[in-house]
Amino acid sequence: QGQSDYQLPLAGRIVTISAGGTREPLDPVRFLGNRSSGKQGVALAVAARNAGATVRLLAAHMDVPPPAGVEVVRVETALQLRAAALDAAARSDVVIMSAAVADFRPAEVSDTKIKKRDDTADPVISLVRNPDILQELVEQRNSGPAGSGQLIVGFAAETGDSQGDVLAYAEAKLRRKGCDLLVVNHVGTDKVFGQDSNSVVILSRSGSEPQEASGTKTEVSEAIIGRISFELNHVSP
Ligand code: CTP
Ligand code: CA
């Protein structure tokens, strides 16, 4: 039995995946960062590659190496990731934003290392908003050639609070962002970041039932890629 007897579910598809955490510089040696390990994004890249896709990994800071057999574009800041994502998305069937993108960056970046001084007040860091890359990807897709069947997937790490539960927040985020699927992690301190296992709910803009997946990040990634393959191959845009 040769390969030609069946098709891998993502054969011929181009999948762009962002992973890791952005770093927003303060000066040449310092940055504001986050605890994203990149493990989930790398596991997704492996699952997509194994499903036959051509994978482009947009790698912000990661604690793990990128996998073999995928094209890697290194980025540091949210603005660099934005440029790389909008560019790659123009040629992709699927875009998955699993990177932890800094919501804010320092308003000013010092060209020289910030020194502590006794004659002036201690510095105060002011921040400005970074663009919402996921939202811009949706806008770019929607303003492109009509009927473009590109699938855009967001991730959300949510905590419930007195104002609402995790799924209610996630549903609101899905509508706000306009992406097709939103993969929701329930986070508490110590959960998810850097861990090898995971439990997620996949929400869909089309309103189908929330789908749960849990297990190792590999297993969860296979479930997410399985769902993406299903949407691409069975749901008309
Ligand atoms: N995201 C993005 N650009 C940003 C911030 C987030 O593309 N500037 C993407 C993330 O990669 C993720 C999704 O948006 O896929 C949700 O990120 P999240 O931080 O949960 O959403 P926010 O809109 O930033 O909301 P919050 O205020 O809860 O952080
Ligand atoms: Ca955020």
mmCIF file of C-alpha atoms and ligand atoms in Angstrom:
data_model
loop_
_atom_site.group_PDB
_atom_site.id
_atom_site.type_symbol
_atom_site.label_atom_id
_atom_site.label_comp_id
_atom_site.label_asym_id
_atom_site.label_seq_id
_atom_site.Cartn_x
_atom_site.Cartn_y
_atom_site.Cartn_z
ATOM 1 C CA GLN A 1 0.000 0.000 0.000
ATOM 2 C CA GLY A 2 1.605 3.276 -1.072
ATOM 3 C CA GLN A 3 1.225 6.761 0.344
ATOM 4 C CA SER A 4 -1.003 7.612 -2.572
ATOM 5 C CA ASP A 5 -3.813 5.468 -1.175
ATOM 6 C CA TYR A 6 -4.665 8.090 1.410
ATOM 7 C CA GLN A 7 -4.110 11.755 2.033
ATOM 8 C CA LEU A 8 -2.853 13.235 5.252
ATOM 9 C CA PRO A 9 -5.537 15.657 6.502
ATOM 10 C CA LEU A 10 -3.407 18.780 6.027
ATOM 11 C CA ALA A 11 -1.518 17.691 2.900
ATOM 12 C CA GLY A 12 -0.974 20.697 0.642
ATOM 13 C CA ARG A 13 -1.977 23.168 3.369
ATOM 14 C CA ILE A 14 0.192 25.983 4.702
ATOM 15 C CA VAL A 15 -0.123 26.521 8.451
ATOM 16 C CA THR A 16 1.408 29.497 10.271
ATOM 17 C CA ILE A 17 1.799 29.156 14.036
ATOM 18 C CA SER A 18 3.070 31.775 16.483
ATOM 19 C CA ALA A 19 4.659 30.468 19.659
ATOM 20 C CA GLY A 20 6.433 31.594 22.808
ATOM 21 C CA GLY A 21 6.321 34.971 24.518
ATOM 22 C CA THR A 22 7.229 38.359 23.124
ATOM 23 C CA ARG A 23 9.888 40.464 24.804
ATOM 24 C CA GLU A 24 9.466 44.213 24.874
ATOM 25 C CA PRO A 25 12.747 46.084 25.308
ATOM 26 C CA LEU A 26 13.366 48.807 27.878
ATOM 27 C CA ASP A 27 16.997 49.353 26.984
ATOM 28 C CA PRO A 28 19.712 47.281 25.249
ATOM 29 C CA VAL A 29 19.878 44.747 28.083
ATOM 30 C CA ARG A 30 16.393 44.716 29.653
ATOM 31 C CA PHE A 31 12.921 43.748 28.578
ATOM 32 C CA LEU A 32 9.380 43.092 29.796
ATOM 33 C CA GLY A 33 8.484 39.470 29.165
ATOM 34 C CA ASN A 34 6.122 36.701 30.184
ATOM 35 C CA ARG A 35 6.271 33.070 31.242
ATOM 36 C CA SER A 36 5.167 31.450 27.996
ATOM 37 C CA SER A 37 7.426 28.447 27.335
ATOM 38 C CA GLY A 38 6.506 27.920 23.690
ATOM 39 C CA LYS A 39 5.771 24.236 24.364
ATOM 40 C CA GLN A 40 2.166 24.405 23.205
ATOM 41 C CA GLY A 41 3.072 26.213 19.989
ATOM 42 C CA VAL A 42 5.879 23.758 19.260
ATOM 43 C CA ALA A 43 3.568 20.793 19.928
ATOM 44 C CA LEU A 44 1.034 22.324 17.518
ATOM 45 C CA ALA A 45 3.758 22.753 14.899
ATOM 46 C CA VAL A 46 4.714 19.074 15.248
ATOM 47 C CA ALA A 47 1.077 17.953 15.020
ATOM 48 C CA ALA A 48 0.457 20.114 11.945
ATOM 49 C CA ARG A 49 3.669 18.866 10.300
ATOM 50 C CA ASN A 50 2.702 15.262 11.040
ATOM 51 C CA ALA A 51 -0.701 15.919 9.492
ATOM 52 C CA GLY A 52 1.075 16.806 6.242
ATOM 53 C CA ALA A 53 1.072 20.607 6.441
ATOM 54 C CA THR A 54 3.852 22.958 5.426
ATOM 55 C CA VAL A 55 4.456 24.724 8.737
ATOM 56 C CA ARG A 56 5.876 28.165 9.379
ATOM 57 C CA LEU A 57 6.646 28.752 13.057
ATOM 58 C CA LEU A 58 6.824 32.384 14.156
ATOM 59 C CA ALA A 59 8.944 31.922 17.246
ATOM 60 C CA ALA A 60 9.040 34.587 19.926
ATOM 61 C CA HIS A 61 11.102 33.702 23.012
ATOM 62 C CA MET A 62 10.784 29.968 23.711
ATOM 63 C CA ASP A 63 12.301 27.714 26.402
ATOM 64 C CA VAL A 64 12.313 24.795 23.955
ATOM 65 C CA PRO A 65 13.963 24.393 20.547
ATOM 66 C CA PRO A 66 11.834 24.514 17.403
ATOM 67 C CA PRO A 67 11.052 21.121 15.879
ATOM 68 C CA ALA A 68 12.654 19.696 12.753
ATOM 69 C CA GLY A 69 10.839 19.982 9.464
ATOM 70 C CA VAL A 70 9.244 23.379 9.989
ATOM 71 C CA GLU A 71 10.313 26.788 8.738
ATOM 72 C CA VAL A 72 11.244 29.062 11.645
ATOM 73 C CA VAL A 73 10.999 32.852 11.712
ATOM 74 C CA ARG A 74 12.465 34.335 14.892
ATOM 75 C CA VAL A 75 10.850 37.407 16.391
ATOM 76 C CA GLU A 76 11.372 39.302 19.596
ATOM 77 C CA THR A 77 8.684 41.964 20.050
ATOM 78 C CA ALA A 78 4.937 42.142 19.447
ATOM 79 C CA LEU A 79 5.522 44.602 16.595
ATOM 80 C CA GLN A 80 7.954 42.190 14.920
ATOM 81 C CA LEU A 81 5.513 39.328 15.405
ATOM 82 C CA ARG A 82 2.730 41.450 13.906
ATOM 83 C CA ALA A 83 4.763 42.133 10.760
ATOM 84 C CA ALA A 84 5.794 38.470 10.415
ATOM 85 C CA ALA A 85 2.245 37.216 11.044
ATOM 86 C CA LEU A 86 0.507 39.549 8.588
ATOM 87 C CA ASP A 87 3.104 38.671 5.963
ATOM 88 C CA ALA A 88 2.950 34.893 6.491
ATOM 89 C CA ALA A 89 -0.842 34.898 6.765
ATOM 90 C CA ALA A 90 -1.168 36.261 3.249
ATOM 91 C CA ARG A 91 0.053 32.840 2.059
ATOM 92 C CA SER A 92 -1.533 30.555 4.685
ATOM 93 C CA ASP A 93 -4.589 28.336 4.876
ATOM 94 C CA VAL A 94 -4.480 28.379 8.664
ATOM 95 C CA VAL A 95 -3.077 30.851 11.193
ATOM 96 C CA ILE A 96 -2.783 29.833 14.845
ATOM 97 C CA MET A 97 -1.917 32.541 17.376
ATOM 98 C CA SER A 98 -0.587 30.550 20.300
ATOM 99 C CA ALA A 99 2.080 33.108 21.210
ATOM 100 C CA ALA A 100 1.699 35.111 24.391
ATOM 101 C CA VAL A 101 1.771 38.608 22.952
ATOM 102 C CA ALA A 102 2.591 41.442 25.346
ATOM 103 C CA ASP A 103 -0.458 43.681 25.603
ATOM 104 C CA PHE A 104 1.791 46.676 26.317
ATOM 105 C CA ARG A 105 5.309 47.791 25.516
ATOM 106 C CA PRO A 106 7.455 50.477 27.109
ATOM 107 C CA ALA A 107 6.566 53.835 25.576
ATOM 108 C CA GLU A 108 10.245 54.660 25.246
ATOM 109 C CA VAL A 109 13.217 52.415 24.619
ATOM 110 C CA SER A 110 16.505 53.818 25.843
ATOM 111 C CA ASP A 111 19.427 53.541 23.390
ATOM 112 C CA THR A 112 21.770 53.161 26.299
ATOM 113 C CA LYS A 113 21.541 51.105 29.459
ATOM 114 C CA ILE A 114 19.385 52.837 32.049
ATOM 115 C CA LYS A 115 21.602 53.796 35.019
ATOM 116 C CA LYS A 116 20.554 54.267 38.571
ATOM 117 C CA ARG A 117 21.399 57.722 39.783
ATOM 118 C CA ASP A 118 21.261 59.445 43.115
ATOM 119 C CA ASP A 119 20.578 62.899 41.722
ATOM 120 C CA THR A 120 17.299 62.139 39.922
ATOM 121 C CA ALA A 121 14.063 60.386 40.835
ATOM 122 C CA ASP A 122 13.795 56.639 40.229
ATOM 123 C CA PRO A 123 12.468 55.898 36.752
ATOM 124 C CA VAL A 124 8.817 55.217 36.050
ATOM 125 C CA ILE A 125 8.040 52.936 33.116
ATOM 126 C CA SER A 126 5.146 54.106 31.000
ATOM 127 C CA LEU A 127 3.498 51.644 28.667
ATOM 128 C CA VAL A 128 1.583 51.878 25.408
ATOM 129 C CA ARG A 129 -0.790 49.314 23.912
ATOM 130 C CA ASN A 130 0.470 46.864 21.351
ATOM 131 C CA PRO A 131 -1.741 46.216 18.323
ATOM 132 C CA ASP A 132 -4.048 43.212 18.538
ATOM 133 C CA ILE A 133 -2.448 40.898 15.977
ATOM 134 C CA LEU A 134 -5.254 38.335 15.998
ATOM 135 C CA GLN A 135 -7.842 41.012 15.275
ATOM 136 C CA GLU A 136 -5.707 42.427 12.465
ATOM 137 C CA LEU A 137 -5.308 38.961 10.950
ATOM 138 C CA VAL A 138 -9.096 38.630 10.876
ATOM 139 C CA GLU A 139 -9.432 42.077 9.255
ATOM 140 C CA GLN A 140 -6.773 41.219 6.667
ATOM 141 C CA ARG A 141 -8.510 37.932 5.855
ATOM 142 C CA ASN A 142 -11.946 39.556 5.641
ATOM 143 C CA SER A 143 -10.763 42.330 3.337
ATOM 144 C CA GLY A 144 -8.958 39.878 1.059
ATOM 145 C CA PRO A 145 -10.349 38.001 -1.937
ATOM 146 C CA ALA A 146 -13.970 37.070 -1.274
ATOM 147 C CA GLY A 147 -14.488 33.507 -0.170
ATOM 148 C CA SER A 148 -10.974 33.116 1.182
ATOM 149 C CA GLY A 149 -11.428 30.073 3.362
ATOM 150 C CA GLN A 150 -8.571 30.889 5.706
ATOM 151 C CA LEU A 151 -9.066 29.564 9.220
ATOM 152 C CA ILE A 152 -7.840 31.757 12.087
ATOM 153 C CA VAL A 153 -7.380 30.280 15.537
ATOM 154 C CA GLY A 154 -6.788 32.196 18.773
ATOM 155 C CA PHE A 155 -5.744 31.048 22.203
ATOM 156 C CA ALA A 156 -6.956 32.451 25.490
ATOM 157 C CA ALA A 157 -5.681 31.862 28.955
ATOM 158 C CA GLU A 158 -8.534 32.877 31.210
ATOM 159 C CA THR A 159 -9.236 33.021 34.901
ATOM 160 C CA GLY A 160 -12.769 33.265 36.226
ATOM 161 C CA ASP A 161 -13.560 35.954 38.781
ATOM 162 C CA SER A 162 -16.513 37.531 40.556
ATOM 163 C CA GLN A 163 -17.641 39.145 37.285
ATOM 164 C CA GLY A 164 -18.033 35.956 35.286
ATOM 165 C CA ASP A 165 -16.874 32.430 34.595
ATOM 166 C CA VAL A 166 -14.109 31.323 32.285
ATOM 167 C CA LEU A 167 -16.352 30.272 29.402
ATOM 168 C CA ALA A 168 -18.388 33.470 29.530
ATOM 169 C CA TYR A 169 -15.199 35.537 29.254
ATOM 170 C CA ALA A 170 -13.924 33.272 26.495
ATOM 171 C CA GLU A 171 -17.165 33.531 24.494
ATOM 172 C CA ALA A 172 -16.960 37.322 24.713
ATOM 173 C CA LYS A 173 -13.324 37.226 23.586
ATOM 174 C CA LEU A 174 -14.159 34.983 20.621
ATOM 175 C CA ARG A 175 -16.812 37.481 19.438
ATOM 176 C CA ARG A 176 -14.538 40.466 20.026
ATOM 177 C CA LYS A 177 -11.625 38.970 18.112
ATOM 178 C CA GLY A 178 -13.699 37.481 15.295
ATOM 179 C CA CYS A 179 -11.471 34.415 14.909
ATOM 180 C CA ASP A 180 -12.991 31.090 13.829
ATOM 181 C CA LEU A 181 -11.834 28.980 16.775
ATOM 182 C CA LEU A 182 -10.675 29.997 20.241
ATOM 183 C CA VAL A 183 -8.743 27.495 22.331
ATOM 184 C CA VAL A 184 -9.357 28.279 25.976
ATOM 185 C CA ASN A 185 -7.036 27.369 28.822
ATOM 186 C CA HIS A 186 -8.276 27.728 32.355
ATOM 187 C CA VAL A 187 -5.341 29.216 34.235
ATOM 188 C CA GLY A 188 -4.618 29.558 37.870
ATOM 189 C CA THR A 189 -1.196 30.228 39.323
ATOM 190 C CA ASP A 190 1.214 27.523 38.231
ATOM 191 C CA LYS A 191 -1.155 25.883 35.794
ATOM 192 C CA VAL A 192 -0.355 25.700 32.079
ATOM 193 C CA PHE A 193 2.766 27.831 31.805
ATOM 194 C CA GLY A 194 5.735 25.534 31.340
ATOM 195 C CA GLN A 195 3.709 22.430 32.141
ATOM 196 C CA ASP A 196 3.659 19.377 29.912
ATOM 197 C CA SER A 197 -0.032 18.675 30.223
ATOM 198 C CA ASN A 198 -3.041 20.747 29.585
ATOM 199 C CA SER A 199 -6.805 20.876 29.446
ATOM 200 C CA VAL A 200 -8.596 23.086 26.961
ATOM 201 C CA VAL A 201 -12.006 23.890 25.531
ATOM 202 C CA ILE A 202 -12.288 24.736 21.834
ATOM 203 C CA LEU A 203 -14.951 27.341 21.119
ATOM 204 C CA SER A 204 -16.210 27.922 17.603
ATOM 205 C CA ARG A 205 -17.615 31.122 16.094
ATOM 206 C CA SER A 206 -20.076 29.052 14.100
ATOM 207 C CA GLY A 207 -21.719 28.188 17.392
ATOM 208 C CA SER A 208 -21.127 24.445 17.501
ATOM 209 C CA GLU A 209 -20.827 22.837 20.929
ATOM 210 C CA PRO A 210 -17.667 23.589 22.924
ATOM 211 C CA GLN A 211 -15.210 20.702 22.487
ATOM 212 C CA GLU A 212 -13.017 19.600 25.371
ATOM 213 C CA ALA A 213 -9.552 18.156 25.005
ATOM 214 C CA SER A 214 -7.090 17.183 27.691
ATOM 215 C CA GLY A 215 -3.874 15.260 28.091
ATOM 216 C CA THR A 216 -0.288 16.034 27.271
ATOM 217 C CA LYS A 217 0.411 19.113 25.164
ATOM 218 C CA THR A 218 1.074 16.645 22.319
ATOM 219 C CA GLU A 219 -2.355 15.042 22.712
ATOM 220 C CA VAL A 220 -4.102 18.382 23.064
ATOM 221 C CA SER A 221 -2.282 19.659 19.972
ATOM 222 C CA GLU A 222 -3.358 16.623 17.968
ATOM 223 C CA ALA A 223 -6.968 17.269 19.002
ATOM 224 C CA ILE A 224 -6.701 20.944 17.986
ATOM 225 C CA ILE A 225 -5.095 20.080 14.632
ATOM 226 C CA GLY A 226 -7.769 17.392 14.136
ATOM 227 C CA ARG A 227 -10.466 19.973 14.692
ATOM 228 C CA ILE A 228 -8.772 22.426 12.313
ATOM 229 C CA SER A 229 -8.517 19.712 9.634
ATOM 230 C CA PHE A 230 -12.193 18.957 10.077
ATOM 231 C CA GLU A 231 -13.166 22.623 9.721
ATOM 232 C CA LEU A 232 -11.024 23.016 6.576
ATOM 233 C CA ASN A 233 -12.171 19.840 4.905
ATOM 234 C CA HIS A 234 -15.835 19.692 5.912
ATOM 235 C CA VAL A 235 -17.069 23.190 6.637
ATOM 236 C CA SER A 236 -17.510 25.509 3.682
ATOM 237 C CA PRO A 237 -16.239 29.048 4.339
HETATM 238 N N1 CTP B 1 -3.180 38.375 20.843
HETATM 239 C C1 CTP B 1 -2.703 39.055 19.739
HETATM 240 N N2 CTP B 1 -2.211 40.320 19.889
HETATM 241 C C2 CTP B 1 -2.199 40.917 21.083
HETATM 242 C C3 CTP B 1 -2.682 40.235 22.226
HETATM 243 C C4 CTP B 1 -3.165 38.955 22.059
HETATM 244 O O1 CTP B 1 -2.746 38.519 18.641
HETATM 245 N N3 CTP B 1 -1.706 42.142 21.191
HETATM 246 C C5 CTP B 1 -3.740 37.032 20.648
HETATM 247 C C6 CTP B 1 -3.064 35.937 21.430
HETATM 248 O O2 CTP B 1 -1.992 35.349 20.705
HETATM 249 C C7 CTP B 1 -4.199 34.948 21.615
HETATM 250 C C8 CTP B 1 -5.438 35.833 21.669
HETATM 251 O O3 CTP B 1 -5.062 37.063 21.083
HETATM 252 O O4 CTP B 1 -4.341 34.095 20.502
HETATM 253 C C9 CTP B 1 -5.998 36.071 23.023
HETATM 254 O O5 CTP B 1 -5.009 36.623 23.838
HETATM 255 P P1 CTP B 1 -5.433 37.179 25.262
HETATM 256 O O6 CTP B 1 -4.238 37.748 25.940
HETATM 257 O O7 CTP B 1 -6.222 36.126 25.975
HETATM 258 O O8 CTP B 1 -6.462 38.329 24.805
HETATM 259 P P2 CTP B 1 -6.483 39.870 25.026
HETATM 260 O O9 CTP B 1 -7.353 40.430 23.954
HETATM 261 O O10 CTP B 1 -5.092 40.415 25.117
HETATM 262 O O11 CTP B 1 -7.262 40.054 26.377
HETATM 263 P P3 CTP B 1 -6.761 40.168 27.915
HETATM 264 O O12 CTP B 1 -7.041 41.583 28.287
HETATM 265 O O13 CTP B 1 -7.638 39.170 28.626
HETATM 266 O O14 CTP B 1 -5.290 39.816 27.975
HETATM 267 CA CA CA B 2 -3.476 39.739 26.593
#
